[in-house]
mmCIF file of C-alpha atoms and ligand atoms in Angstrom:
data_model
loop_
_atom_site.group_PDB
_atom_site.id
_atom_site.type_symbol
_atom_site.label_atom_id
_atom_site.label_comp_id
_atom_site.label_asym_id
_atom_site.label_seq_id
_atom_site.Cartn_x
_atom_site.Cartn_y
_atom_site.Cartn_z
ATOM 1 C CA MET A 476 90.463 103.859 68.640
ATOM 2 C CA LYS A 477 92.322 105.688 71.428
ATOM 3 C CA PRO A 478 94.320 103.599 73.723
ATOM 4 C CA VAL A 479 92.917 103.054 76.947
ATOM 5 C CA ILE A 480 94.886 104.091 80.171
ATOM 6 C CA LEU A 481 94.017 103.317 83.777
ATOM 7 C CA VAL A 482 94.546 106.392 86.004
ATOM 8 C CA THR A 483 94.922 105.196 89.518
ATOM 9 C CA ARG A 484 94.814 108.487 91.213
ATOM 10 C CA ARG A 485 93.054 111.871 90.815
ATOM 11 C CA LEU A 486 95.108 113.966 88.580
ATOM 12 C CA PRO A 487 95.387 117.991 88.250
ATOM 13 C CA ASP A 488 92.619 119.357 86.004
ATOM 14 C CA ALA A 489 94.661 120.479 83.066
ATOM 15 C CA VAL A 490 96.162 116.812 82.993
ATOM 16 C CA GLU A 491 92.855 114.992 83.220
ATOM 17 C CA GLU A 492 91.596 117.180 80.411
ATOM 18 C CA ARG A 493 94.220 116.354 78.301
ATOM 19 C CA LEU A 494 93.993 112.534 79.094
ATOM 20 C CA ARG A 495 90.387 112.769 78.377
ATOM 21 C CA ARG A 496 91.181 114.669 74.907
ATOM 22 C CA ASP A 497 93.830 112.265 73.818
ATOM 23 C CA TYR A 498 92.881 108.976 75.500
ATOM 24 C CA ASP A 499 90.074 106.503 76.432
ATOM 25 C CA ALA A 500 90.681 107.462 80.042
ATOM 26 C CA ARG A 501 89.797 105.457 82.981
ATOM 27 C CA LEU A 502 89.918 107.965 85.725
ATOM 28 C CA ASN A 503 89.288 107.781 89.602
ATOM 29 C CA PRO A 504 87.150 110.923 90.405
ATOM 30 C CA GLU A 505 86.636 109.527 94.044
ATOM 31 C CA ASP A 506 90.614 109.014 94.252
ATOM 32 C CA VAL A 507 90.214 105.648 96.033
ATOM 33 C CA LEU A 508 93.314 103.784 96.779
ATOM 34 C CA TYR A 509 92.972 100.440 94.798
ATOM 35 C CA SER A 510 94.314 97.385 96.604
ATOM 36 C CA PRO A 511 96.414 95.415 94.072
ATOM 37 C CA ASP A 512 93.175 92.970 93.491
ATOM 38 C CA GLU A 513 91.618 96.063 92.293
ATOM 39 C CA LEU A 514 94.333 97.170 90.511
ATOM 40 C CA ILE A 515 94.539 94.116 88.379
ATOM 41 C CA GLU A 516 90.803 93.956 87.844
ATOM 42 C CA ARG A 517 90.561 97.319 86.444
ATOM 43 C CA ALA A 518 93.469 96.938 84.357
ATOM 44 C CA LYS A 519 91.740 94.378 82.206
ATOM 45 C CA ASP A 520 91.175 96.005 78.667
ATOM 46 C CA VAL A 521 93.487 98.632 79.459
ATOM 47 C CA ASP A 522 96.465 99.446 77.202
ATOM 48 C CA ALA A 523 98.494 101.399 79.859
ATOM 49 C CA ILE A 524 98.453 102.075 83.532
ATOM 50 C CA LEU A 525 99.408 105.746 84.744
ATOM 51 C CA PRO A 526 99.956 105.215 88.556
ATOM 52 C CA CYS A 527 101.494 107.232 91.482
ATOM 53 C CA HIS A 528 104.023 105.728 94.105
ATOM 54 C CA THR A 529 100.929 104.786 96.008
ATOM 55 C CA GLU A 530 100.358 101.734 93.924
ATOM 56 C CA LYS A 531 102.918 98.837 94.363
ATOM 57 C CA PHE A 532 103.705 96.846 91.107
ATOM 58 C CA SER A 533 105.635 93.827 92.996
ATOM 59 C CA ALA A 534 106.522 91.009 90.772
ATOM 60 C CA GLU A 535 103.257 89.109 91.515
ATOM 61 C CA VAL A 536 101.164 92.183 90.553
ATOM 62 C CA ILE A 537 103.130 92.408 87.529
ATOM 63 C CA ALA A 538 102.681 88.710 86.588
ATOM 64 C CA ARG A 539 99.241 89.201 87.154
ATOM 65 C CA LEU A 540 98.715 92.053 84.851
ATOM 66 C CA PRO A 541 96.508 91.248 81.482
ATOM 67 C CA ALA A 542 98.668 90.739 78.728
ATOM 68 C CA ARG A 543 97.153 93.826 77.048
ATOM 69 C CA VAL A 544 98.678 96.305 79.301
ATOM 70 C CA ARG A 545 102.103 97.498 77.848
ATOM 71 C CA ALA A 546 103.238 100.476 79.940
ATOM 72 C CA ILE A 547 103.225 101.941 83.040
ATOM 73 C CA ALA A 548 103.965 105.451 82.857
ATOM 74 C CA ASN A 549 104.522 106.915 86.432
ATOM 75 C CA PHE A 550 103.595 109.980 87.891
ATOM 76 C CA SER A 551 106.380 110.126 89.875
ATOM 77 C CA VAL A 552 110.347 110.513 89.509
ATOM 78 C CA GLY A 553 110.709 107.722 91.966
ATOM 79 C CA TYR A 554 109.942 104.090 90.957
ATOM 80 C CA ASP A 555 110.849 101.826 93.768
ATOM 81 C CA HIS A 556 107.198 101.075 93.789
ATOM 82 C CA VAL A 557 107.668 99.022 90.563
ATOM 83 C CA ASP A 558 109.760 95.606 90.424
ATOM 84 C CA ILE A 559 111.741 97.079 87.516
ATOM 85 C CA GLN A 560 113.387 93.481 86.930
ATOM 86 C CA ALA A 561 109.722 91.856 86.817
ATOM 87 C CA ALA A 562 108.664 94.340 84.438
ATOM 88 C CA LYS A 563 111.711 94.109 81.981
ATOM 89 C CA ALA A 564 111.205 90.310 82.290
ATOM 90 C CA ARG A 565 107.528 90.921 81.154
ATOM 91 C CA GLY A 566 108.205 93.357 78.360
ATOM 92 C CA LEU A 567 106.574 96.050 80.054
ATOM 93 C CA ILE A 568 107.672 99.725 79.376
ATOM 94 C CA VAL A 569 108.166 101.860 82.564
ATOM 95 C CA THR A 570 108.560 105.457 82.620
ATOM 96 C CA ASN A 571 108.899 108.105 85.032
ATOM 97 C CA THR A 572 108.896 111.913 85.589
ATOM 98 C CA PRO A 573 112.472 113.173 86.282
ATOM 99 C CA GLU A 574 113.700 117.064 86.244
ATOM 100 C CA VAL A 575 110.035 118.670 86.414
ATOM 101 C CA LEU A 576 110.037 118.457 90.065
ATOM 102 C CA SER A 577 113.547 119.111 90.943
ATOM 103 C CA ASP A 578 113.120 122.910 91.986
ATOM 104 C CA ALA A 579 109.920 122.233 94.205
ATOM 105 C CA THR A 580 111.699 118.940 95.542
ATOM 106 C CA ALA A 581 115.015 121.406 96.340
ATOM 107 C CA GLU A 582 112.720 124.264 97.871
ATOM 108 C CA LEU A 583 111.120 121.611 100.429
ATOM 109 C CA THR A 584 114.690 120.207 101.271
ATOM 110 C CA ILE A 585 115.604 123.886 102.087
ATOM 111 C CA MET A 586 112.486 124.102 104.145
ATOM 112 C CA LEU A 587 113.174 120.833 106.234
ATOM 113 C CA MET A 588 116.847 121.834 106.852
ATOM 114 C CA LEU A 589 115.772 125.336 108.496
ATOM 115 C CA GLY A 590 112.960 123.693 110.080
ATOM 116 C CA ALA A 591 115.021 121.388 111.676
ATOM 117 C CA ALA A 592 117.598 123.842 112.381
ATOM 118 C CA ARG A 593 115.541 126.707 113.952
ATOM 119 C CA ARG A 594 113.075 124.457 115.455
ATOM 120 C CA ALA A 595 110.074 125.429 113.524
ATOM 121 C CA SER A 596 108.102 122.545 114.531
ATOM 122 C CA GLU A 597 108.384 123.194 118.606
ATOM 123 C CA GLY A 598 108.022 126.984 117.621
ATOM 124 C CA GLU A 599 104.689 126.950 116.031
ATOM 125 C CA ARG A 600 103.442 124.320 118.422
ATOM 126 C CA LEU A 601 104.275 126.779 121.275
ATOM 127 C CA VAL A 602 102.249 129.653 119.552
ATOM 128 C CA ARG A 603 99.378 127.308 118.730
ATOM 129 C CA THR A 604 98.850 125.798 121.955
ATOM 130 C CA ARG A 605 99.319 129.283 123.913
ATOM 131 C CA ALA A 606 102.213 127.829 125.529
ATOM 132 C CA TRP A 607 104.466 130.717 124.649
ATOM 133 C CA LYS A 608 104.798 132.907 127.644
ATOM 134 C CA ASP A 609 107.957 134.799 127.225
ATOM 135 C CA TRP A 610 110.970 136.022 125.398
ATOM 136 C CA ASN A 611 114.349 135.614 126.842
ATOM 137 C CA PRO A 612 117.950 135.564 125.075
ATOM 138 C CA ARG A 613 118.168 131.637 125.923
ATOM 139 C CA PHE A 614 114.782 130.901 124.217
ATOM 140 C CA MET A 615 114.329 128.425 121.444
ATOM 141 C CA LEU A 616 117.979 128.532 120.512
ATOM 142 C CA GLY A 617 118.438 126.953 117.237
ATOM 143 C CA THR A 618 121.462 125.716 114.792
ATOM 144 C CA GLN A 619 122.612 128.562 112.180
ATOM 145 C CA VAL A 620 122.640 127.239 108.774
ATOM 146 C CA THR A 621 124.673 130.270 107.059
ATOM 147 C CA GLY A 622 128.279 128.999 106.150
ATOM 148 C CA LYS A 623 127.722 125.456 107.281
ATOM 149 C CA ARG A 624 128.807 122.258 105.667
ATOM 150 C CA LEU A 625 126.120 120.642 103.716
ATOM 151 C CA GLY A 626 126.659 117.071 102.679
ATOM 152 C CA ILE A 627 124.502 115.665 99.535
ATOM 153 C CA LEU A 628 124.178 111.926 99.410
ATOM 154 C CA GLY A 629 123.067 111.516 95.856
ATOM 155 C CA PHE A 630 124.188 114.031 93.538
ATOM 156 C CA GLY A 631 121.653 114.012 90.610
ATOM 157 C CA ARG A 632 119.365 116.276 89.401
ATOM 158 C CA ILE A 633 117.582 117.178 92.759
ATOM 159 C CA GLY A 634 120.901 116.951 94.738
ATOM 160 C CA GLN A 635 122.419 119.337 92.395
ATOM 161 C CA VAL A 636 119.545 122.020 92.755
ATOM 162 C CA VAL A 637 119.640 121.694 96.407
ATOM 163 C CA ALA A 638 123.287 122.693 96.078
ATOM 164 C CA ARG A 639 122.530 125.739 94.096
ATOM 165 C CA ARG A 640 119.825 126.885 96.614
ATOM 166 C CA ALA A 641 122.158 126.046 99.762
ATOM 167 C CA ARG A 642 125.034 128.606 98.058
ATOM 168 C CA GLY A 643 122.578 131.393 98.779
ATOM 169 C CA PHE A 644 123.052 130.486 102.633
ATOM 170 C CA ASP A 645 127.174 130.532 101.870
ATOM 171 C CA MET A 646 127.131 126.601 102.727
ATOM 172 C CA GLU A 647 130.249 124.642 101.699
ATOM 173 C CA ILE A 648 128.811 121.658 99.588
ATOM 174 C CA HIS A 649 130.057 118.081 99.766
ATOM 175 C CA TYR A 650 128.713 115.259 98.254
ATOM 176 C CA HIS A 651 128.706 111.477 97.081
ATOM 177 C CA ASP A 652 127.478 109.772 94.226
ATOM 178 C CA VAL A 653 128.343 106.716 92.427
ATOM 179 C CA ARG A 654 130.472 108.712 90.238
ATOM 180 C CA LYS A 655 132.328 112.070 90.155
ATOM 181 C CA MET A 656 130.534 114.786 88.285
ATOM 182 C CA ALA A 657 131.924 117.005 85.773
ATOM 183 C CA PRO A 658 132.925 120.397 87.185
ATOM 184 C CA GLU A 659 130.063 122.303 85.695
ATOM 185 C CA GLN A 660 127.585 120.025 87.694
ATOM 186 C CA GLU A 661 129.728 120.095 90.860
ATOM 187 C CA GLY A 662 129.659 123.901 90.676
ATOM 188 C CA GLY A 663 132.763 123.759 93.386
ATOM 189 C CA ALA A 664 131.169 120.856 95.399
ATOM 190 C CA ILE A 665 133.595 118.787 96.829
ATOM 191 C CA PHE A 666 133.295 114.748 95.827
ATOM 192 C CA HIS A 667 133.856 112.126 98.359
ATOM 193 C CA PRO A 668 134.260 108.709 96.518
ATOM 194 C CA THR A 669 132.178 106.643 99.519
ATOM 195 C CA PRO A 670 129.323 107.609 102.002
ATOM 196 C CA GLU A 671 131.889 107.004 104.978
ATOM 197 C CA GLU A 672 134.196 109.639 103.786
ATOM 198 C CA LEU A 673 131.488 112.053 103.194
ATOM 199 C CA MET A 674 130.088 111.847 106.467
ATOM 200 C CA PRO A 675 132.612 113.647 108.951
ATOM 201 C CA HIS A 676 132.233 116.665 106.619
ATOM 202 C CA CYS A 677 128.295 117.029 107.019
ATOM 203 C CA ASP A 678 126.907 119.573 109.637
ATOM 204 C CA PHE A 679 123.665 119.112 107.453
ATOM 205 C CA LEU A 680 123.251 115.802 105.514
ATOM 206 C CA THR A 681 120.663 115.642 103.067
ATOM 207 C CA LEU A 682 119.633 112.441 101.079
ATOM 208 C CA HIS A 683 118.949 112.363 97.536
ATOM 209 C CA CYS A 684 119.487 108.971 96.553
ATOM 210 C CA VAL A 685 117.384 106.579 94.548
ATOM 211 C CA SER A 686 115.745 103.866 96.611
ATOM 212 C CA SER A 687 117.195 100.788 95.598
ATOM 213 C CA PRO A 688 118.333 97.400 97.124
ATOM 214 C CA GLU A 689 121.729 99.109 97.202
ATOM 215 C CA THR A 690 120.807 102.169 99.036
ATOM 216 C CA LEU A 691 118.254 100.088 101.553
ATOM 217 C CA ARG A 692 118.957 101.658 104.854
ATOM 218 C CA LEU A 693 122.132 103.395 103.591
ATOM 219 C CA LEU A 694 122.131 105.792 106.603
ATOM 220 C CA ASN A 695 122.429 103.371 109.480
ATOM 221 C CA ALA A 696 123.876 103.658 112.814
ATOM 222 C CA GLU A 697 127.643 103.094 111.682
ATOM 223 C CA ARG A 698 127.411 105.997 109.117
ATOM 224 C CA ILE A 699 125.168 108.032 111.438
ATOM 225 C CA ALA A 700 128.378 107.382 114.138
ATOM 226 C CA LEU A 701 130.755 109.018 111.443
ATOM 227 C CA LEU A 702 128.804 112.413 111.422
ATOM 228 C CA PRO A 703 130.088 115.510 113.472
ATOM 229 C CA ASP A 704 128.504 115.337 116.841
ATOM 230 C CA GLY A 705 124.995 117.751 116.628
ATOM 231 C CA ALA A 706 124.621 117.089 112.666
ATOM 232 C CA ILE A 707 121.186 117.548 111.154
ATOM 233 C CA VAL A 708 119.772 115.086 108.898
ATOM 234 C CA ILE A 709 117.481 115.925 106.307
ATOM 235 C CA ASN A 710 115.504 113.310 104.006
ATOM 236 C CA ALA A 711 113.298 114.116 101.148
ATOM 237 C CA SER A 712 113.938 110.997 98.797
ATOM 238 C CA ARG A 713 112.532 107.897 100.003
ATOM 239 C CA GLY A 714 112.041 106.646 103.622
ATOM 240 C CA ALA A 715 113.717 103.119 102.745
ATOM 241 C CA VAL A 716 117.307 104.680 102.539
ATOM 242 C CA VAL A 717 117.238 105.406 106.495
ATOM 243 C CA ASP A 718 117.218 102.864 109.369
ATOM 244 C CA ASP A 719 114.564 104.368 111.562
ATOM 245 C CA GLU A 720 115.839 102.812 114.584
ATOM 246 C CA ALA A 721 119.143 104.190 114.223
ATOM 247 C CA LEU A 722 117.916 107.760 113.245
ATOM 248 C CA ILE A 723 115.768 107.837 116.401
ATOM 249 C CA ALA A 724 118.181 106.581 118.533
ATOM 250 C CA ALA A 725 121.095 109.417 117.462
ATOM 251 C CA LEU A 726 117.963 111.831 117.732
ATOM 252 C CA LYS A 727 117.117 110.791 121.403
ATOM 253 C CA SER A 728 120.780 110.622 122.465
ATOM 254 C CA GLY A 729 121.675 114.081 121.175
ATOM 255 C CA LYS A 730 124.214 112.769 118.690
ATOM 256 C CA LEU A 731 121.959 114.321 116.156
ATOM 257 C CA THR A 732 120.687 117.765 117.088
ATOM 258 C CA ALA A 733 117.452 117.373 114.677
ATOM 259 C CA ALA A 734 116.175 115.695 111.437
ATOM 260 C CA GLY A 735 113.711 117.055 108.778
ATOM 261 C CA LEU A 736 111.905 114.437 107.341
ATOM 262 C CA ASP A 737 109.334 114.268 104.217
ATOM 263 C CA VAL A 738 109.422 110.602 103.626
ATOM 264 C CA TYR A 739 109.129 107.399 105.620
ATOM 265 C CA THR A 740 109.260 103.659 105.656
ATOM 266 C CA ASN A 741 105.609 102.417 105.359
ATOM 267 C CA GLU A 742 103.691 105.707 104.922
ATOM 268 C CA PRO A 743 101.452 106.970 106.279
ATOM 269 C CA ASP A 744 101.803 104.646 109.250
ATOM 270 C CA ILE A 745 105.407 105.920 109.804
ATOM 271 C CA HIS A 746 107.245 104.991 112.896
ATOM 272 C CA PRO A 747 105.466 106.163 115.727
ATOM 273 C CA GLU A 748 108.545 107.444 117.726
ATOM 274 C CA TYR A 749 109.089 110.058 115.124
ATOM 275 C CA ARG A 750 105.778 111.797 116.176
ATOM 276 C CA GLU A 751 107.191 111.831 119.860
ATOM 277 C CA LEU A 752 110.404 113.398 119.324
ATOM 278 C CA PRO A 753 110.609 117.254 119.581
ATOM 279 C CA ASN A 754 113.682 117.683 117.227
ATOM 280 C CA VAL A 755 111.947 116.253 114.315
ATOM 281 C CA PHE A 756 110.297 118.762 111.635
ATOM 282 C CA LEU A 757 108.073 116.340 109.671
ATOM 283 C CA MET A 758 106.119 116.586 106.414
ATOM 284 C CA PRO A 759 103.883 114.197 104.868
ATOM 285 C CA HIS A 760 105.589 113.634 101.808
ATOM 286 C CA ILE A 761 104.714 116.691 99.634
ATOM 287 C CA ALA A 762 108.135 117.398 98.321
ATOM 288 C CA SER A 763 106.706 117.769 94.868
ATOM 289 C CA ALA A 764 103.276 119.164 96.136
ATOM 290 C CA THR A 765 103.129 122.446 94.068
ATOM 291 C CA LYS A 766 100.306 123.132 91.391
ATOM 292 C CA GLU A 767 102.940 123.872 88.914
ATOM 293 C CA THR A 768 105.293 120.875 89.414
ATOM 294 C CA ARG A 769 102.394 118.365 89.785
ATOM 295 C CA ASP A 770 100.811 119.797 86.244
ATOM 296 C CA ALA A 771 104.285 119.409 84.965
ATOM 297 C CA MET A 772 104.569 115.544 86.489
ATOM 298 C CA GLY A 773 101.377 114.684 84.524
ATOM 299 C CA PHE A 774 102.180 116.368 81.452
ATOM 300 C CA ARG A 775 105.587 114.403 81.471
ATOM 301 C CA ALA A 776 103.914 110.894 82.146
ATOM 302 C CA LEU A 777 101.482 112.002 79.201
ATOM 303 C CA ASP A 778 104.425 113.045 76.864
ATOM 304 C CA ASN A 779 105.798 109.366 77.527
ATOM 305 C CA LEU A 780 102.521 107.588 76.989
ATOM 306 C CA ASP A 781 102.244 109.816 73.504
ATOM 307 C CA ALA A 782 105.705 108.459 72.565
ATOM 308 C CA ILE A 783 104.871 105.076 73.301
ATOM 309 C CA PHE A 784 101.333 104.884 71.469
ATOM 310 C CA ALA A 785 103.099 106.814 68.351
ATOM 311 C CA GLY A 786 105.746 103.819 68.411
ATOM 312 C CA ARG A 787 108.546 106.059 69.617
ATOM 313 C CA GLU A 788 110.944 105.511 72.358
ATOM 314 C CA PRO A 789 109.835 107.480 75.659
ATOM 315 C CA ARG A 790 112.100 110.164 76.952
ATOM 316 C CA ASP A 791 111.848 108.787 80.431
ATOM 317 C CA ARG A 792 112.289 105.129 79.954
ATOM 318 C CA VAL A 793 113.457 102.991 83.280
ATOM 319 C CA ALA A 794 112.478 99.861 81.807
HETATM 320 C C1 LIG B 972 108.203 111.215 93.328
HETATM 321 O O1 LIG B 972 107.995 111.883 92.325
HETATM 322 O O2 LIG B 972 108.849 110.227 93.231
HETATM 323 C C2 LIG B 972 107.685 111.565 94.521
HETATM 324 O O3 LIG B 972 107.980 111.268 95.686
HETATM 325 C C3 LIG B 972 105.946 111.765 94.441
HETATM 326 O O4 LIG B 972 105.574 110.173 94.067
#
């Protein structure tokens, strides 16, 4: 008998093909977003769940999962949508999909940085709405990226790839993480032992830390105040690491020149003021959305399930 897997969202064709081949897969061809009650109902008689970050596994949901469910194999590197303590207490195995999305996420981070700095959102709107009437030497002046200082908060796999790409713009890389990295990982980047010490060195600040109770609203009014005037903030990690009110106030006051955001608190119903601000470049949580990466994320989640059902330790176990 093949293990039964509940797959909460429609996945890439190649991933669903492998799922059907190796498992008794309960797929979601209509890609309906399941409520917690539906999720629990559909988890009856399944051995594992393959969800995305769109499904929330709170302590309450985990407590109501049928006893047969052994594992949650996430189709995501982030796992802040799963209450890890509750999962551990229940003996659930939880896995994620690191590494395979670092390149795609770094690409989008660079796009956010350039888009925010060079006013991509405003420029595109001008052209699309036929509001572009003229050219003059002072028209649409932006911020040059080349040679500036880039601060990376969270210097894990994604942060390190961002650093490598940013060196193509001759940027000077500064970072903070909970520990100083080995020289080969640093590649010349300058370590700062606290976020507060990093802030004054950031013409651009990009956030790549995990979302956890410790990083909740890490970028708040006090830390924004420590950034150089006119800095630009990028976030492609999770919305929860930013205090929206503080960021919006700084974008309005001119303390910050611009921001580039891919992630938000309460997606897709984001803070309404972001939509009104001209100096934010907004993307809809698509950092890992390339065909290659989404296939790789699915295969990585399946590799983890294969290990679990073969009685081996899954490579990407987080609980
Ligand atoms: C991730 O993998 O965490 C992305 O944000 C998509 O869920």
